[in-house]
Amino acid sequence: MNPKYLLAIETSCDDCAVAILGHDNQILADVIYSQIDPHAPFGGIVPEIASRQHLGRIAGMVQKALSEANLKAKDIEAVAVTNRPGLIGSLLVGVQFAKGFAQALQIPIIGVHHIEGHLLAGLGEPDFPEAPFIGLIASGGHSALYLCDADHQITTLGQTRDDAAGEAFDKIGRLLGLSYPAGKEIDRLAQTGDADRFEFPIALRSRDTLEYSFSGLKTAARLKIEKQVLGEQDRADFCAGLQKAVAAALLAKAQLACERTQIKKLVLGGGVAANSLLRAAAEELGLREGLKIYLPSKKHCVDNAVMIGKAALRRFRAGERAAFDFPVEAS
Ligand code: KG4
Ligand code: ZN
């Protein structure tokens, strides 16, 4: 099956995202309500608030996507929704809405793994590599390396033992007095910073493991922040050094994964892949090591529904059908 118009919904965390794709991955609508404000006073995501926000927004966001695409609900021929992993209350809102929508129109629905979405966010783009490829997904909830094989089966090669890279940015950003999520602001501050002034540790440097660890970085950052009052230039230098260490840590293991598997294609994704230094360093790595690097647009690095739609379209084309009783899984 290759649906003419597919509706995709992503509510696994704090973004209420809806997209409509054409059968050839054409993006007809791509709307997101980012719940930054309601969570801001708490310095992080409050699951209860997130699910209530999704509940209040989802119908309106679907309506907004339909009008952006100039379509009516009855034009939609298939539905895709993130059903794992994520905050259970948030996932349930998206999945129940999607199932109701599909049920009412008697059209097929597919549940998509959030990471599969991140890995396939670039599908249909001219420079997106053919599988097999190695995926590096770094976000607020994940920092991991994956093998996407020729059949698009995804295996985890290594993941973080503790914090995710984005989580480390957000927690350290909080110590710096930045609002949540801090990654983008750290990226901005770092633009005018000297990356060599503050040194941050890179954990698990050994070539024996494809795992990450970012908790030591967090402690090192806290100790530096407690030791001195950081002025404006100090903060810029601090952020520059911090993102340099994170980018080096992420890419060292990605390079190792490519070497071990002999796969010379690396796809990045997740919110941290929007980081300008990581993007530049990944391009450099590609040139130096002869790897084909794929970077989604910044908009499609962070959570979005286009990536869920693309993963689902691939599955539909491969003949997959989903029953209405697919589960919702937090992890
Ligand atoms: O993929 P995403 O939108 O949501 C999760 O699945 O977690 O990623 C959000 C994470 C946050 O931790 C945020 O601070 C980080 O991505 N982030 C960045 C940048 N933009 C977002 N980190 C570094 N540099 C950026 N430009
Ligand atoms: Zn994500």
XYZ file of C-alpha atoms and ligand atoms in Angstrom:
358
model
C 0.000 0.000 0.000
C 1.166 3.537 -0.717
C -1.330 5.970 0.804
C -1.885 9.145 -1.169
C -2.087 11.208 2.014
C -0.826 10.077 5.416
C -1.478 11.773 8.753
C 1.352 11.440 11.301
C 1.167 12.227 15.010
C 4.034 12.484 17.510
C 3.259 13.150 21.188
C 5.893 11.026 22.930
C 7.277 13.834 25.062
C 6.487 17.539 25.265
C 6.008 18.365 21.568
C 2.553 17.978 20.081
C 3.496 17.437 16.441
C 1.312 16.632 13.442
C 2.332 16.204 9.816
C 0.663 15.247 6.555
C 2.790 13.559 3.917
C 2.108 12.745 0.304
C 2.831 9.234 -0.989
C 6.317 10.262 -2.168
C 7.360 11.677 1.250
C 6.285 15.143 0.161
C 5.642 17.297 3.245
C 2.197 18.895 2.921
C 1.876 20.013 6.534
C 4.334 20.083 9.430
C 3.016 21.698 12.607
C 4.325 21.615 16.151
C 3.098 23.000 19.415
C 6.132 23.046 21.720
C 5.052 23.080 25.331
C 7.985 25.061 26.610
C 6.054 27.675 28.596
C 3.895 25.462 30.810
C 6.947 23.460 31.932
C 9.371 26.391 32.245
C 8.680 27.185 35.922
C 9.648 23.585 36.806
C 12.989 23.504 34.919
C 12.066 20.302 33.111
C 9.161 18.326 31.734
C 6.345 17.485 34.135
C 4.667 14.356 32.679
C 1.207 15.172 34.047
C 1.313 18.659 32.493
C 2.604 17.229 29.199
C -0.265 14.776 28.774
C -2.876 17.377 29.715
C -1.372 19.808 27.215
C -1.485 17.168 24.465
C -5.100 16.422 25.322
C -6.033 20.061 25.001
C -4.119 20.602 21.746
C -4.201 17.470 19.644
C -7.524 17.962 17.859
C -6.672 21.566 17.019
C -3.221 20.615 15.744
C -4.690 17.966 13.424
C -7.175 20.556 12.165
C -4.321 23.018 11.624
C -2.340 20.420 9.643
C -5.359 19.598 7.479
C -5.916 23.242 6.612
C -2.184 23.780 5.943
C -2.295 20.846 3.507
C -5.590 22.073 2.073
C -7.208 18.706 2.748
C -10.263 17.326 4.500
C -10.135 14.491 7.038
C -11.752 12.151 4.511
C -8.798 12.654 2.111
C -6.416 10.951 4.556
C -5.773 7.320 3.606
C -3.539 6.162 6.469
C -2.386 7.184 9.940
C 0.988 6.907 11.686
C 1.592 7.532 15.358
C 4.509 7.221 17.772
C 3.583 4.387 20.142
C 6.959 3.936 21.915
C 9.066 4.908 23.828
C 8.155 8.058 25.727
C 6.070 9.438 28.562
C 3.172 7.034 28.885
C 0.480 9.669 29.409
C 1.706 11.692 26.425
C 1.937 8.648 24.149
C -1.570 7.553 25.132
C -3.103 10.858 24.035
C -1.533 10.692 20.555
C -2.220 6.999 20.076
C -5.840 7.149 21.228
C -6.527 10.150 19.022
C -4.848 8.451 16.049
C -6.762 5.224 16.583
C -10.050 7.084 16.845
C -9.279 9.024 13.670
C -8.336 5.873 11.758
C -11.315 3.940 13.133
C -13.780 6.651 12.145
C -12.417 6.772 8.578
C -11.837 3.006 8.379
C -8.223 3.480 7.275
C -5.048 1.626 8.335
C -2.860 2.813 11.172
C 0.736 2.017 12.085
C 2.545 2.510 15.404
C 6.096 3.821 14.957
C 9.091 3.617 17.300
C 10.310 7.139 18.066
C 13.953 6.241 17.316
C 13.048 4.676 13.974
C 11.484 8.034 13.178
C 14.639 9.966 14.104
C 16.770 7.571 12.031
C 14.556 7.892 8.961
C 13.809 11.636 9.209
C 15.716 12.220 5.962
C 14.013 9.509 3.870
C 13.183 10.807 0.437
C 15.820 13.553 0.572
C 18.258 13.257 -2.359
C 21.340 12.871 -0.137
C 19.803 10.444 2.370
C 21.879 7.243 2.273
C 20.496 3.850 1.405
C 20.432 1.364 4.269
C 22.552 -0.142 5.758
C 23.830 2.808 7.730
C 24.955 3.702 11.249
C 22.712 6.078 13.191
C 23.752 8.411 15.987
C 20.714 9.682 17.859
C 21.416 12.278 20.537
C 18.520 14.003 22.239
C 17.146 14.847 25.663
C 16.166 11.228 26.229
C 18.632 9.235 24.126
C 22.287 9.090 23.204
C 22.882 5.926 21.285
C 24.344 4.317 18.200
C 22.250 2.086 15.969
C 22.733 -0.158 13.002
C 19.938 0.206 10.444
C 20.415 -2.858 8.231
C 19.453 -3.289 4.593
C 15.933 -4.401 5.641
C 15.627 -1.404 7.958
C 15.852 -3.634 11.031
C 17.346 -1.506 13.783
C 19.830 -2.811 16.352
C 21.285 -0.825 19.234
C 25.087 -0.883 19.136
C 25.656 1.146 22.281
C 23.911 3.691 24.424
C 24.525 5.976 27.342
C 25.053 4.417 30.741
C 23.586 7.442 32.491
C 22.501 10.843 31.139
C 21.701 11.565 27.503
C 23.754 14.302 25.825
C 20.780 16.677 25.637
C 19.922 15.933 29.246
C 23.481 16.922 30.222
C 23.142 20.168 28.230
C 19.807 20.890 29.898
C 21.008 20.124 33.440
C 24.242 22.089 33.049
C 22.294 24.896 31.399
C 20.091 25.053 34.462
C 23.181 25.508 36.647
C 24.168 28.364 34.329
C 20.753 29.921 34.818
C 19.524 29.138 31.299
C 15.916 28.210 30.715
C 14.830 24.711 29.725
C 15.675 23.186 27.260
C 19.133 24.754 27.299
C 20.858 23.062 24.342
C 19.941 25.689 21.780
C 20.981 28.557 24.055
C 24.301 26.839 24.893
C 24.860 26.531 21.142
C 24.150 30.257 20.714
C 26.376 31.368 23.621
C 29.206 29.123 22.398
C 29.399 31.007 19.084
C 31.500 33.743 20.707
C 33.380 31.472 23.105
C 36.899 30.075 23.274
C 36.434 26.303 23.267
C 39.928 25.670 24.643
C 39.678 27.669 27.844
C 37.644 25.246 29.952
C 38.436 21.570 29.687
C 35.726 18.975 30.153
C 36.225 15.235 30.585
C 35.274 12.756 27.866
C 34.218 9.476 29.445
C 34.716 5.906 28.184
C 37.446 6.759 25.713
C 38.455 3.106 25.404
C 37.899 1.527 21.995
C 36.354 -1.520 23.705
C 32.940 0.023 24.114
C 30.336 1.846 22.059
C 28.654 3.161 25.189
C 28.486 6.765 26.311
C 28.506 8.416 29.708
C 27.732 12.074 30.366
C 27.261 12.143 34.141
C 30.970 12.896 34.797
C 30.714 15.863 32.474
C 27.801 17.154 34.497
C 29.774 16.882 37.754
C 32.833 18.553 36.212
C 30.624 21.380 34.971
C 28.982 21.813 38.370
C 32.371 22.014 40.114
C 33.591 24.658 37.655
C 30.410 26.697 38.088
C 30.662 26.503 41.888
C 34.316 27.533 41.874
C 33.918 30.918 40.205
C 31.390 33.515 39.218
C 31.006 33.328 35.452
C 30.716 36.609 33.586
C 29.343 36.903 30.080
C 32.553 35.952 28.238
C 33.252 33.174 30.764
C 29.843 31.683 30.028
C 30.483 31.798 26.301
C 33.857 30.083 26.782
C 32.273 27.575 29.140
C 29.521 26.682 26.643
C 32.028 26.430 23.791
C 34.208 24.019 25.789
C 31.189 22.027 26.894
C 29.783 21.452 23.424
C 33.256 20.657 22.102
C 33.542 17.826 24.637
C 30.037 16.534 23.909
C 30.580 16.590 20.145
C 33.949 14.838 20.470
C 32.464 12.154 22.718
C 29.484 11.517 20.433
C 31.516 11.370 17.237
C 34.397 9.247 18.567
C 32.024 6.333 19.207
C 30.134 6.937 15.968
C 33.436 6.650 14.095
C 34.247 3.478 16.035
C 30.842 2.005 15.137
C 31.493 2.722 11.437
C 34.925 1.096 11.683
C 33.633 -1.992 13.478
C 30.767 -2.581 11.069
C 32.671 -1.426 7.980
C 29.686 0.765 7.145
C 30.767 4.126 5.843
C 27.455 5.909 6.165
C 26.485 7.836 9.289
C 23.069 9.410 9.878
C 22.637 11.847 12.755
C 19.388 12.738 14.472
C 17.725 13.926 17.675
C 17.676 17.441 19.089
C 21.407 17.553 19.843
C 22.103 16.931 16.133
C 20.855 20.503 15.655
C 24.003 21.669 17.468
C 26.131 23.720 15.110
C 29.480 22.492 16.403
C 28.399 18.838 16.282
C 27.184 19.347 12.714
C 30.452 20.960 11.613
C 32.527 18.326 13.415
C 30.488 15.522 11.817
C 31.086 16.979 8.350
C 34.796 17.210 9.144
C 34.851 13.608 10.350
C 33.183 12.552 7.115
C 35.793 14.287 4.988
C 38.680 12.982 7.077
C 37.523 9.366 7.306
C 35.705 9.015 3.998
C 32.291 8.619 5.636
C 29.045 9.767 4.048
C 27.394 11.948 6.683
C 23.690 12.747 6.656
C 22.372 15.606 8.802
C 18.614 16.241 8.817
C 17.518 19.891 8.748
C 17.595 21.355 12.267
C 13.804 21.406 12.294
C 13.720 17.655 11.695
C 16.460 16.873 14.231
C 14.233 17.874 17.130
C 11.013 15.958 17.683
C 8.572 16.270 14.797
C 5.856 14.247 13.115
C 7.358 14.260 9.603
C 9.910 11.656 10.707
C 7.134 9.411 12.060
C 5.234 9.749 8.798
C 8.280 8.856 6.709
C 9.043 5.760 8.790
C 5.397 4.692 8.466
C 5.235 5.280 4.704
C 8.260 3.014 4.283
C 6.527 0.329 6.328
C 3.241 0.656 4.418
C 5.121 0.361 1.125
C 6.841 -2.761 2.450
C 3.368 -4.253 2.906
C 2.987 -3.830 6.622
C -0.455 -3.447 8.201
C -1.224 -2.696 11.812
C -4.100 -3.953 13.858
C -5.919 -1.448 16.015
C -4.758 -3.142 19.197
C -1.032 -2.288 19.003
C 0.316 -1.371 22.434
C 1.769 1.814 23.868
C 5.104 1.341 25.623
C 6.969 3.804 27.832
C 10.355 2.160 27.292
O 14.864 15.153 19.959
P 14.393 16.172 20.934
O 13.559 17.307 20.420
O 13.550 15.525 22.082
C 13.883 14.307 22.700
O 13.539 13.244 22.145
O 14.553 14.420 23.749
O 15.698 16.741 21.673
C 15.631 17.750 22.652
C 17.030 17.955 23.209
C 17.088 18.890 24.408
O 17.894 18.286 25.400
C 17.735 20.144 23.855
O 18.480 20.866 24.826
C 18.630 19.589 22.774
O 17.881 18.531 22.204
N 18.958 20.571 21.731
C 20.215 21.002 21.467
C 20.103 21.949 20.429
N 18.783 22.060 20.077
C 18.104 21.203 20.887
N 21.382 20.674 22.029
C 22.484 21.289 21.555
N 22.467 22.215 20.570
C 21.316 22.565 19.968
N 21.300 23.486 18.991
Zn 13.314 12.578 20.013
